[in-house]
mmCIF file of C-alpha atoms and ligand atoms in Angstrom:
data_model
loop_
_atom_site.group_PDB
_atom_site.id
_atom_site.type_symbol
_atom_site.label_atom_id
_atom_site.label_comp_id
_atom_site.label_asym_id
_atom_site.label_seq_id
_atom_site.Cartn_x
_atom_site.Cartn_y
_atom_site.Cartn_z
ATOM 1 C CA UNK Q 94 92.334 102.921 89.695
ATOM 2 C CA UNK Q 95 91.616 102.422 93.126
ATOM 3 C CA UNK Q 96 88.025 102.138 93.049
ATOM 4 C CA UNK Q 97 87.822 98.353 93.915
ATOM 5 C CA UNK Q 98 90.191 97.289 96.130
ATOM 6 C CA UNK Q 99 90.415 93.196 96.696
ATOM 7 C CA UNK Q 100 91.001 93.248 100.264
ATOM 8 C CA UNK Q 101 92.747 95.281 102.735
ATOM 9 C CA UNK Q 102 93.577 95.514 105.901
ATOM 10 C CA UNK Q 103 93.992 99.302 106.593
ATOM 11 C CA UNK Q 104 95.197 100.683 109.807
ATOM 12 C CA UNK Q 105 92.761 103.966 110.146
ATOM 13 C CA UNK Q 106 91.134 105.323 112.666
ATOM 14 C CA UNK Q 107 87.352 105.109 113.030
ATOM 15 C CA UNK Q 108 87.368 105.052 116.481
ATOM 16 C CA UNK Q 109 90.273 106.488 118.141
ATOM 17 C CA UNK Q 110 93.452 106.010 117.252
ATOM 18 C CA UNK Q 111 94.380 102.915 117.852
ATOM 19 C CA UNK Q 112 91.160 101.132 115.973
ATOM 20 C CA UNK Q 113 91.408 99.073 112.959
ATOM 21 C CA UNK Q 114 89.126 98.977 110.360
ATOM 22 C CA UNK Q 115 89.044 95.640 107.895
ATOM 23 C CA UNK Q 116 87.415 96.238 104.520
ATOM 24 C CA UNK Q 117 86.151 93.180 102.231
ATOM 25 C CA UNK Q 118 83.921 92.808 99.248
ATOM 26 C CA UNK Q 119 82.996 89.357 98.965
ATOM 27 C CA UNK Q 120 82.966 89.138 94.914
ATOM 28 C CA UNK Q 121 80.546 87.307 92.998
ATOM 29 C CA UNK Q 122 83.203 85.389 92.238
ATOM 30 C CA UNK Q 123 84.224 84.117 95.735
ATOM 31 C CA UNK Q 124 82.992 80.923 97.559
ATOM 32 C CA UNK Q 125 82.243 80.683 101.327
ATOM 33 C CA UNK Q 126 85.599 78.800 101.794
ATOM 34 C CA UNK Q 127 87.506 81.362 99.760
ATOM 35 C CA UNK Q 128 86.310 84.852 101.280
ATOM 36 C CA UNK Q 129 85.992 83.430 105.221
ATOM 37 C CA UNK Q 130 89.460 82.516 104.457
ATOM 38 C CA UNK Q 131 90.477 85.692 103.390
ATOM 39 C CA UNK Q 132 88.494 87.610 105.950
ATOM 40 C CA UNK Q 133 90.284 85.551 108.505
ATOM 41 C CA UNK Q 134 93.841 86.767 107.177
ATOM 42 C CA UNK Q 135 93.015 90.050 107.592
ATOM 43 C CA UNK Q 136 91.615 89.836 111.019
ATOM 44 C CA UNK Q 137 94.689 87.801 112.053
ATOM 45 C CA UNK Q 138 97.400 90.344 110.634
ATOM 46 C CA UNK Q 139 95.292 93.009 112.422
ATOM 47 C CA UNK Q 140 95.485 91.213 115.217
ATOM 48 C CA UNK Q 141 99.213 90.981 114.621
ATOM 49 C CA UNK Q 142 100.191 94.190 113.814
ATOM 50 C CA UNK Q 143 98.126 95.870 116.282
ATOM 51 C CA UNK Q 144 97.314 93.147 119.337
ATOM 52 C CA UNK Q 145 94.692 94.670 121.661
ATOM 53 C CA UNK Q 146 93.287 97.808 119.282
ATOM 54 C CA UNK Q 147 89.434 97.577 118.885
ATOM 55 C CA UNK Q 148 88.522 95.535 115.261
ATOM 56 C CA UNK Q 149 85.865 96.877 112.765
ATOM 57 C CA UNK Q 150 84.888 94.719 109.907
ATOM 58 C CA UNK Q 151 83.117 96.197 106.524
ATOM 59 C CA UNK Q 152 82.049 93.466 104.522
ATOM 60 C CA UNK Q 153 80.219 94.211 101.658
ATOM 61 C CA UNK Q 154 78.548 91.817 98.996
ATOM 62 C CA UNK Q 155 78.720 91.385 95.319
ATOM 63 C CA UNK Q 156 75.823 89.378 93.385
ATOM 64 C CA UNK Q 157 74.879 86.295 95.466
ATOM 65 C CA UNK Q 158 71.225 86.036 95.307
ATOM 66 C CA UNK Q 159 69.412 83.481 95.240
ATOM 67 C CA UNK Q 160 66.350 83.004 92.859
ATOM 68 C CA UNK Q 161 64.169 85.059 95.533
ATOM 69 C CA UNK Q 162 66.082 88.050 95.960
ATOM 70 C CA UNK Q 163 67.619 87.193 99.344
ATOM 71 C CA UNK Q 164 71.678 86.093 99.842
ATOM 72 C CA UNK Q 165 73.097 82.373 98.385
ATOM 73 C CA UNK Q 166 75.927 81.718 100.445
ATOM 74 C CA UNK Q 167 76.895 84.802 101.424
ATOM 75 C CA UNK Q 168 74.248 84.620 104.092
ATOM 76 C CA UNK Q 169 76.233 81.807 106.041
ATOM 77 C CA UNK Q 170 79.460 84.102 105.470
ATOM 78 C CA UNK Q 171 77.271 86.962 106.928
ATOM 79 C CA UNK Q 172 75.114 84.993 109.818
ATOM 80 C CA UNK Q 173 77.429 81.804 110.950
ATOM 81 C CA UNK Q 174 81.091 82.732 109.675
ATOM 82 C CA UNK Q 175 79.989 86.540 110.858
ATOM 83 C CA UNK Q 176 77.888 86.739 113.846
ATOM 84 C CA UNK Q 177 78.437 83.330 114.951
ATOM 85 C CA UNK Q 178 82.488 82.764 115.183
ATOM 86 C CA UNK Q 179 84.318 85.934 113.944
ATOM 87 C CA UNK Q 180 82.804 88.930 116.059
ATOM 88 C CA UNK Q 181 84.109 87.221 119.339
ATOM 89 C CA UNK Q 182 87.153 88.565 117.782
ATOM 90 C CA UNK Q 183 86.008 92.020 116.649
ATOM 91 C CA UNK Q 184 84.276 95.175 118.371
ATOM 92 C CA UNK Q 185 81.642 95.826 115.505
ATOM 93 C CA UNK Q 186 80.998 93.829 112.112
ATOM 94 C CA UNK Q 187 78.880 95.767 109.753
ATOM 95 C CA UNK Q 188 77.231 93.506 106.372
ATOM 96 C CA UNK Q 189 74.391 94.957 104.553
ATOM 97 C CA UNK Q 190 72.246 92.447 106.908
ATOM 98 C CA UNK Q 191 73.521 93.876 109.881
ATOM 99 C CA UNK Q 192 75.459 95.810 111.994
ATOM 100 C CA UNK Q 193 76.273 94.496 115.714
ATOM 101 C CA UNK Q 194 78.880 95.234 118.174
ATOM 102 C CA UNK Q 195 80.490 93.078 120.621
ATOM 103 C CA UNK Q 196 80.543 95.196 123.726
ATOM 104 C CA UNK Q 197 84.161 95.428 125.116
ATOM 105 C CA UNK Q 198 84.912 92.169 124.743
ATOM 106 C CA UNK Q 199 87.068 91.673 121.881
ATOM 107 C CA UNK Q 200 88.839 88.322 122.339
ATOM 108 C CA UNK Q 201 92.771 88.393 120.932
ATOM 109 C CA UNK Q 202 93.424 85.113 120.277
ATOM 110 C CA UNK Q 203 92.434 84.014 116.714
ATOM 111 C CA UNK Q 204 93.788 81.041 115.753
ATOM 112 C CA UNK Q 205 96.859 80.606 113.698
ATOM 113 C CA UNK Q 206 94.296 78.992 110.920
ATOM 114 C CA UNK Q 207 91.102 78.787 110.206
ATOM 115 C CA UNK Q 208 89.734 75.148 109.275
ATOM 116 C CA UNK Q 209 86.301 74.611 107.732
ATOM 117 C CA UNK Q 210 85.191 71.125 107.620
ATOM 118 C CA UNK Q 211 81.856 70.438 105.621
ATOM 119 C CA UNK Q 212 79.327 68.816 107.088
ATOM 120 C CA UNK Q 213 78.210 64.829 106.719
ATOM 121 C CA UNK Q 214 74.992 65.149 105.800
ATOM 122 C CA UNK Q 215 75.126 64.479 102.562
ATOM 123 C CA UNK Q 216 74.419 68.327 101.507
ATOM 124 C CA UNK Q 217 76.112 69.100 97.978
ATOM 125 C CA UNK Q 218 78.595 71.808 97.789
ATOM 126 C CA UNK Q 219 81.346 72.179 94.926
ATOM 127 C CA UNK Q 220 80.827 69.602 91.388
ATOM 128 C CA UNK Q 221 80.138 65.948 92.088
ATOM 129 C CA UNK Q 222 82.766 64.224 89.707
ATOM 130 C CA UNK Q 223 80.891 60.615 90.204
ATOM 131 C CA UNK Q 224 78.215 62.007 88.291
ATOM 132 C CA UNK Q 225 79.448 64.756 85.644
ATOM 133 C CA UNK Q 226 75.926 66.490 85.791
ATOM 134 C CA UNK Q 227 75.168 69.971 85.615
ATOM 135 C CA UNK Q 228 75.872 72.128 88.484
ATOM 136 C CA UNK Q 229 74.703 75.346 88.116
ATOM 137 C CA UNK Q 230 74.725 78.372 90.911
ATOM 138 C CA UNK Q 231 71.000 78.952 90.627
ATOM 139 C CA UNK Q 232 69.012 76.492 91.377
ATOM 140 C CA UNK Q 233 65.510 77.892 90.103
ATOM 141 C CA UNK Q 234 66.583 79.802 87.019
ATOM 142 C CA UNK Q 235 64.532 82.484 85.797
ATOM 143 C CA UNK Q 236 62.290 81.547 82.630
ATOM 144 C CA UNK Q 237 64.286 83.469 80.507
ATOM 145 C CA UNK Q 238 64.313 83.219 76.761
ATOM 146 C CA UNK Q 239 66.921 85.883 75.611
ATOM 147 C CA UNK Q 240 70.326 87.254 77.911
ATOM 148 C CA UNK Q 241 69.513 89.427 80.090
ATOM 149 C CA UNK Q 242 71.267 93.197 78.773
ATOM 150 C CA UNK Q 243 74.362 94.346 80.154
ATOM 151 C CA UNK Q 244 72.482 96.963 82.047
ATOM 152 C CA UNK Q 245 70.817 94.440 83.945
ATOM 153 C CA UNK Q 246 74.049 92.184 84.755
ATOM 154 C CA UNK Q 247 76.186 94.894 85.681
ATOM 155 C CA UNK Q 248 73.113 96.397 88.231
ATOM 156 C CA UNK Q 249 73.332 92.296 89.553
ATOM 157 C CA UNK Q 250 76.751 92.898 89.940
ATOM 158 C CA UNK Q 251 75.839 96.300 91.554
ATOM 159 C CA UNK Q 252 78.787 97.940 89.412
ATOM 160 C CA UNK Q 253 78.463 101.563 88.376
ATOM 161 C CA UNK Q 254 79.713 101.144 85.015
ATOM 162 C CA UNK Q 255 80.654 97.550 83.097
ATOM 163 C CA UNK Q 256 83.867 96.188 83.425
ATOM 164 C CA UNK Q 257 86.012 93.194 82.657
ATOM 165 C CA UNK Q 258 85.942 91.189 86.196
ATOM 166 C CA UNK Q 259 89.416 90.158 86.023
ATOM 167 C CA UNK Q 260 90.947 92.987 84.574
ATOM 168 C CA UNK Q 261 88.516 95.948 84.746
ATOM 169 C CA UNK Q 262 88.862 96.873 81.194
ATOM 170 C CA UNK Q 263 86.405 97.791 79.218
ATOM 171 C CA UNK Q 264 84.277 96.700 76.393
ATOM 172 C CA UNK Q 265 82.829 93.529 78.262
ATOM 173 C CA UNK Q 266 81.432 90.664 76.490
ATOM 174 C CA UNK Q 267 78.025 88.422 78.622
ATOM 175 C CA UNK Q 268 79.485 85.462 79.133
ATOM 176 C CA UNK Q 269 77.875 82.395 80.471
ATOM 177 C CA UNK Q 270 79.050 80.845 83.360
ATOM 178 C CA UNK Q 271 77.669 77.440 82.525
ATOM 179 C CA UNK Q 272 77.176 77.324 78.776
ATOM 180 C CA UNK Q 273 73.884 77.328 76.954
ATOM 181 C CA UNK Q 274 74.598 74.089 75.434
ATOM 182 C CA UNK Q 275 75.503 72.248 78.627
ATOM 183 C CA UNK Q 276 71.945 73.076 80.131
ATOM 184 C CA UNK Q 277 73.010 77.254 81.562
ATOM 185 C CA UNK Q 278 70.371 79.241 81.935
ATOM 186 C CA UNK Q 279 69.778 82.794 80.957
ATOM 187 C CA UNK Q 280 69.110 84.039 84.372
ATOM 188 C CA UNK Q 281 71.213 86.856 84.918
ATOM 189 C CA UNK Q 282 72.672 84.903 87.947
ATOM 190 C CA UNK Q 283 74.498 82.660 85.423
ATOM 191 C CA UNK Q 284 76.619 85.768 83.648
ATOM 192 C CA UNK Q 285 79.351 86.978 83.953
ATOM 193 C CA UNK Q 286 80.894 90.650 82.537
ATOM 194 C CA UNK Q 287 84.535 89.807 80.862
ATOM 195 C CA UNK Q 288 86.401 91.226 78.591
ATOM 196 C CA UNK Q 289 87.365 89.604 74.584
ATOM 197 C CA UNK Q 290 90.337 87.822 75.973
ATOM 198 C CA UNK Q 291 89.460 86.697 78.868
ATOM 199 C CA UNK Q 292 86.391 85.293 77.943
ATOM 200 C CA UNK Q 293 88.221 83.480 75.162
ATOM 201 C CA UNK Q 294 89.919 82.334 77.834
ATOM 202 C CA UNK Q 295 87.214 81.187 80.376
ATOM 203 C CA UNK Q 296 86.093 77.714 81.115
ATOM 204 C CA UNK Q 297 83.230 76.428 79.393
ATOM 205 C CA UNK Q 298 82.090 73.867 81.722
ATOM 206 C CA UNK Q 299 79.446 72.361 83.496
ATOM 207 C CA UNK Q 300 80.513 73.393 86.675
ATOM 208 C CA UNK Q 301 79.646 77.061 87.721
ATOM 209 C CA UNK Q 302 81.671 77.087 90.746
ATOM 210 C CA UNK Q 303 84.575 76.177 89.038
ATOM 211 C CA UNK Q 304 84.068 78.992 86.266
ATOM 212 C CA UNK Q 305 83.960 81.622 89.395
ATOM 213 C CA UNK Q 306 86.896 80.041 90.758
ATOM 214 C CA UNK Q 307 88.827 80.474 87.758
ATOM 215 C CA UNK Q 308 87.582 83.987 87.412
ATOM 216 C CA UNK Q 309 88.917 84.516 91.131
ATOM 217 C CA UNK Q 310 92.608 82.740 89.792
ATOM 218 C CA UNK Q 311 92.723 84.675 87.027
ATOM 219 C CA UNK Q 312 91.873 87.956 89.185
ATOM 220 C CA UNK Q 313 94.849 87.282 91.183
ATOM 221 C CA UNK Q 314 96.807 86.161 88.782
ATOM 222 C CA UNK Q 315 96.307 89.252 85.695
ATOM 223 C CA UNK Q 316 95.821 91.608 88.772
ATOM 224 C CA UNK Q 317 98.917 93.281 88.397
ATOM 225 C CA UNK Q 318 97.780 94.791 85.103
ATOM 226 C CA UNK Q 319 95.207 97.164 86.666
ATOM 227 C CA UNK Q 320 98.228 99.198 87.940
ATOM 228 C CA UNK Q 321 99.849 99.510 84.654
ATOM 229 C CA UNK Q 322 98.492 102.734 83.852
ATOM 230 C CA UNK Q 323 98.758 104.020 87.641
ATOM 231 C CA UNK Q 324 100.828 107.246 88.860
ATOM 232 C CA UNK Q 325 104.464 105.772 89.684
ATOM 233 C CA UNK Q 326 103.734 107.565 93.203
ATOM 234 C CA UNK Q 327 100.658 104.977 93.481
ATOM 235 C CA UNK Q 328 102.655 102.812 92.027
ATOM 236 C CA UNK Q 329 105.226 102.843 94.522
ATOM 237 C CA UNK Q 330 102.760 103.775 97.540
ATOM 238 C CA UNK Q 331 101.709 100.166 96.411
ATOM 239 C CA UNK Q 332 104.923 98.191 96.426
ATOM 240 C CA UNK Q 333 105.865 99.443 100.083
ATOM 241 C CA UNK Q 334 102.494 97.348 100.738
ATOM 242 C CA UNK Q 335 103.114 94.364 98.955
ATOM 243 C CA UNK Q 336 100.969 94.307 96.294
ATOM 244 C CA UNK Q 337 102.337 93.019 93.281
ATOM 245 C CA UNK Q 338 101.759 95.824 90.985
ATOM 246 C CA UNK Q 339 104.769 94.585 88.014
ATOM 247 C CA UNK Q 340 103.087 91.628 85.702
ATOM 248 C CA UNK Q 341 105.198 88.584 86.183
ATOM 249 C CA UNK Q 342 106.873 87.932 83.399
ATOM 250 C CA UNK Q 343 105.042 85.008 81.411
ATOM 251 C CA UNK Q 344 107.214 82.843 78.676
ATOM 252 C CA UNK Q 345 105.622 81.658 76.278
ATOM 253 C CA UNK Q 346 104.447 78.190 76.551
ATOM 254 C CA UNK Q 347 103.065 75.106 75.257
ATOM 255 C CA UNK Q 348 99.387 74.499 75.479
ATOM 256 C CA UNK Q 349 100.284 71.253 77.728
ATOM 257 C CA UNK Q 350 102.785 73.077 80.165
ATOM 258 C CA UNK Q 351 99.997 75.997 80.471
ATOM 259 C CA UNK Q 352 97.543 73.454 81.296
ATOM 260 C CA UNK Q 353 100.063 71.956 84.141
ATOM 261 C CA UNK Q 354 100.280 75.493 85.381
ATOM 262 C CA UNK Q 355 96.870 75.613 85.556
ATOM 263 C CA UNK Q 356 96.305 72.260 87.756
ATOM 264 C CA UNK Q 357 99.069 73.567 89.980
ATOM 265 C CA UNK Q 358 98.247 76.935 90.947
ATOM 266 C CA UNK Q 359 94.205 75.957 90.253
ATOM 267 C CA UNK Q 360 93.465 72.929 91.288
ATOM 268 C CA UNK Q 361 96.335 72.471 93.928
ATOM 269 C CA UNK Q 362 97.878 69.651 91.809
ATOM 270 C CA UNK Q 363 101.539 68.640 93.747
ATOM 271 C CA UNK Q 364 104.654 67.698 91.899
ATOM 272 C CA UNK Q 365 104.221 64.054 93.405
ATOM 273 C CA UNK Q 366 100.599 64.206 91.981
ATOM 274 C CA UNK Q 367 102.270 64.450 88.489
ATOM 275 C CA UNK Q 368 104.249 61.241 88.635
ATOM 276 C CA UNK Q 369 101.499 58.990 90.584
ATOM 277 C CA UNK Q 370 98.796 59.842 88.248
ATOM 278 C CA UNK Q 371 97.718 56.685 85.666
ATOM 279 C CA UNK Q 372 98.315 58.543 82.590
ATOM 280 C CA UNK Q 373 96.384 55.931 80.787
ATOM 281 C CA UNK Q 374 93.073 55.335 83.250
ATOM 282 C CA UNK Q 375 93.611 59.284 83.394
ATOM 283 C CA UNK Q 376 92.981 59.995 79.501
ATOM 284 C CA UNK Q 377 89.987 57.598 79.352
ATOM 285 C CA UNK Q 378 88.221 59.537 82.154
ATOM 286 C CA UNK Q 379 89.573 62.843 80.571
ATOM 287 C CA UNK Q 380 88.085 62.110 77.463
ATOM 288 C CA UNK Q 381 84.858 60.947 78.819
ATOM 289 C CA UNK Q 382 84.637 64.057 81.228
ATOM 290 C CA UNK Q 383 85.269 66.549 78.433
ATOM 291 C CA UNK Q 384 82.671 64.875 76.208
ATOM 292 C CA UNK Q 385 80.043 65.254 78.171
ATOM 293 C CA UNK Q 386 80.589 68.131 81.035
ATOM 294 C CA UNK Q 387 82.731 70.845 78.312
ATOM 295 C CA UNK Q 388 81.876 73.128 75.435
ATOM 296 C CA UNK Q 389 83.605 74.770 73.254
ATOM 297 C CA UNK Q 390 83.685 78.208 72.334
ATOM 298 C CA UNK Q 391 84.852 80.816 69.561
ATOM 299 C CA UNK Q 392 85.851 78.006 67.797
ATOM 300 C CA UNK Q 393 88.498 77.776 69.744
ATOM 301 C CA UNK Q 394 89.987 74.024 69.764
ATOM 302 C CA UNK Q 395 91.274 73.538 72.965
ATOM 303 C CA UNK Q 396 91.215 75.503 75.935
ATOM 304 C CA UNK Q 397 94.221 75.589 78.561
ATOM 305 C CA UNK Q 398 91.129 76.428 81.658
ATOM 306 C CA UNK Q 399 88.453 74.007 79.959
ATOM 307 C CA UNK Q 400 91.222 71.005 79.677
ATOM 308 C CA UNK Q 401 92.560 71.597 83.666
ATOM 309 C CA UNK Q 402 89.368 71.545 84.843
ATOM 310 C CA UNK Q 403 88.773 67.929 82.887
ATOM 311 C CA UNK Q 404 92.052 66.755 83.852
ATOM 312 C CA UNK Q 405 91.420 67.932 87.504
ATOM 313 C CA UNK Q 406 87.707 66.027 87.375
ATOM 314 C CA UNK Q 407 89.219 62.940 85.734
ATOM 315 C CA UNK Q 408 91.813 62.887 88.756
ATOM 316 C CA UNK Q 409 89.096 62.554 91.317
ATOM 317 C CA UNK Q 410 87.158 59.790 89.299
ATOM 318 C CA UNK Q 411 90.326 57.837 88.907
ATOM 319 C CA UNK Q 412 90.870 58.028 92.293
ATOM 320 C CA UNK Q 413 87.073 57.366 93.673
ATOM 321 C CA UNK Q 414 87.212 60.802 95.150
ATOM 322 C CA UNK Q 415 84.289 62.479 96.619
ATOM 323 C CA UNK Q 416 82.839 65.786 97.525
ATOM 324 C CA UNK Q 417 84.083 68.970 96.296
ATOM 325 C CA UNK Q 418 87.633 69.494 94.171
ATOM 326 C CA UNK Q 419 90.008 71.677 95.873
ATOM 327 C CA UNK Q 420 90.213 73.877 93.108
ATOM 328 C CA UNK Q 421 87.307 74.855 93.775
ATOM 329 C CA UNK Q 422 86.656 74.868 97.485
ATOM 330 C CA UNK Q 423 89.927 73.853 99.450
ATOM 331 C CA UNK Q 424 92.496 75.440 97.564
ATOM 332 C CA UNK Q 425 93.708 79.011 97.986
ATOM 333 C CA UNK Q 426 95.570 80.810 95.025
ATOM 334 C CA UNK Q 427 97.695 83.165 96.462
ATOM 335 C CA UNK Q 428 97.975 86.626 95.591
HETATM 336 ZN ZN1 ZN V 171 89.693 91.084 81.058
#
C-alpha cells in the first residue's frame, strides 16, 4: 500500500546520522508551479525540524516527455528550479538527469515562501481564456490512428502494473486528457490510466492542464481511500504523521453546491468571489465556453469537474483576465 508515496519528508540517515533525505516523484499529473512548490515544503520543514543537518533530495519523474523523448517541463523543475536555486540549500540533489553535490556549503536560510512569477515575454503557459482554443500538453502529437494499449501508457507512465491514478485501483479505463472530439490526439502523451468512476468523473475539456490538475485535486482529495484496506498498525503509524488516512465524510449534495466546491478548493474561488460575480454576463460566457471548449461523455449530462472548469474560464473572460487560471497554475489544493 505503500508503494507510491506522494511526498515525504523522511528523517533517515544516508549519510550519518543527522542527514535528511527528501523523496519526490513529480507525477504526470503535476505542473512546474505545483511540484517546485511542494519540493520547497519539504526542504523548508527539513530545514525546520532539523536546522543545520546535511539535505539530500531524490526527485524522480513520472511521464513528461516531450514529442522527442527528452523532459517537458520537468526539465526546468530539474535544471533551473534544481540546479539553479534549490541546491544552494541542499548537500546533493539526485534527478534522473543528474546527480551533483554542493560541497559543504549548504545554505540554511530558505525562505518562508517560495514565489514564482512567469515571465513577460509573451510565452504561453496554463489555457488562454481570451481565446477558448485547444491546449493540448503535446505539442507535436504522434500520427496516431488508434489508442495507444494500456501496455504502452502504463510503460509512459513507467508504472509496473496499471492503476487508477487517483485511487490506485484497478481495472483502469484510457482516458483522454483532451477529448477526441475537441481536437486530442492519440499520442500516448494525451492518456491518462483511471478507473470507471473517476473517469466518469473527469473533465472533458479543452484544456489538458486543467484535466491533470483535476487529477492532482482529486488525488488529494480521494487519497484517503488508498489506506482503507491498510493494517490498523500502518494505519496508525500514519496518523502520528499527519496523513489523513479516514475519508472525510462527504454529504450528499446538489450538482450546483458540488460544482461550488469544486471552484473553491479547484480553482481558488473566495467567498467574496461568489457575491461579486455578474451572474448574468457570467452565464452568457458560461454557455459560450462550454459550447465550444467541453465534451461530454458516457452520456453523462452534466459534469460537476467539466461545469467548474467553464464557470472558472467564464470568470476570467468576464473579468478581461489574462494568462494562466489559478486552478491550474497558482493555486495549491491542500492535502
Ligand atoms: Zn479511481
Amino acid at each position: 500500500m505503500a508503494k507510491r508515496p506522494r511526498q515525504q519528508a523522511r528523517t533517515g540517515a544516508p549519510k550519518g546520522p543527522k542527514g535528511v533525505a527528501i523523496y519526490h516523484d513529480m507525477k504526470v499529473y503535476e505542473n512546474f508551479e505545483r511540484c517546485a512548490q511542494r519540493i520547497f515544503e519539504c526542504v523548508r520543514m527539513a530545514q525546520q525540524q532539523s536546522p543545520g543537518a546535511p539535505r539530500t533530495l531524490f526527485l524522480d519523474i513520472q511521464g513528461h516527455r516531450n514529442s522527442v523523448g527528452g523532459y517537458d517541463d520537468a526539465l526546468e523543475l530539474m535544471k533551473e528550479f534544481g540546479m539553479g536555486y534549490l541546491l544552494q540549500f541542499l548537500t546533493e540533489l539526485s534527478t534522473p538527469l543528474i546527480r551533483v553535490r554542493n560541497n559543504g556549503r549548504q545554505r540554511d536560510d530558505l525562505p518562508e515562501e517560495l514565489r514564482i512569477v512567469y515571465p513577460d515575454d509573451g510565452s504561453e503557459y496554463g489555457y488562454d481564456a481570451t481565446r477558448l482554443g485547444l491546449r493540448p500538453r503535446e505539442n507535436f502529437p504522434a500520427d496516431r490512428r488508434s489508442k495507444p494499449t494500456l501496455k504502452a501508457i502504463t510503460a509512459y507512465l513507467g508504472m509496473d502494473e496499471p492503476a487508477c491514478l487517483v485511487c490506485w485501483r484497478t481495472p483502469v479505463e484510457r482516458a483522454h486528457v483532451v477529448p477526441e472530439k475537441l481536437g486530442g490526439s492519440l499520442d500516448v502523451r494525451n492518456f491518462a490510466l483511471l478507473c470507471h468512476a473517476h473517469h466518469a468523473e473527469a473533465p472533458d475539456v479543452a484544456d489538458a492542464e486543467s484535466f491533470w490538475a483535476w487529477v492532482d485535486y482529486a488525488e488529494l482529495r480521494d487519497s484517503p481511500d488508498k489506506w482503507r484496506d491498510a493494517p490498523e498498525q500502518l494505519q496508525e503509524w500514519l496518523r502520528e504523521r499527519g496523513v489523513r488516512v479516514d475519508p472525510p465524510q462527504r454529504e450528499e449534495q446538489s450538482f450546483f453546491s458540488a460544482v461550488k466546491r469544486e471552484l473553491k478548493s479547484l480553482y481558488g474561488w473566495s467567498d467574496a468571489e461568489f457575491g461579486s460575480v455578474a451572474w448574468e454576463d457570467l452565464m452568457e460566457e458560461f454557455h459560450a465556453v462550454l459550447d465550444s471548449a467541453t465534451g461530454r461523455h458516457f452520456a453523462v449530462d452534466k459534469k460537476v469537474s467539466t461545469y467548474a472548469w467553464a464557470y472558472d474560464v467564464a470568470r476570467r473572460r468576464v473579468a478581461g483576465e489574462e494568462g494562466p487560471g489559478r486552478g491550474v497554475a497558482a493555486r495549491l489544493p491542500t492535502p
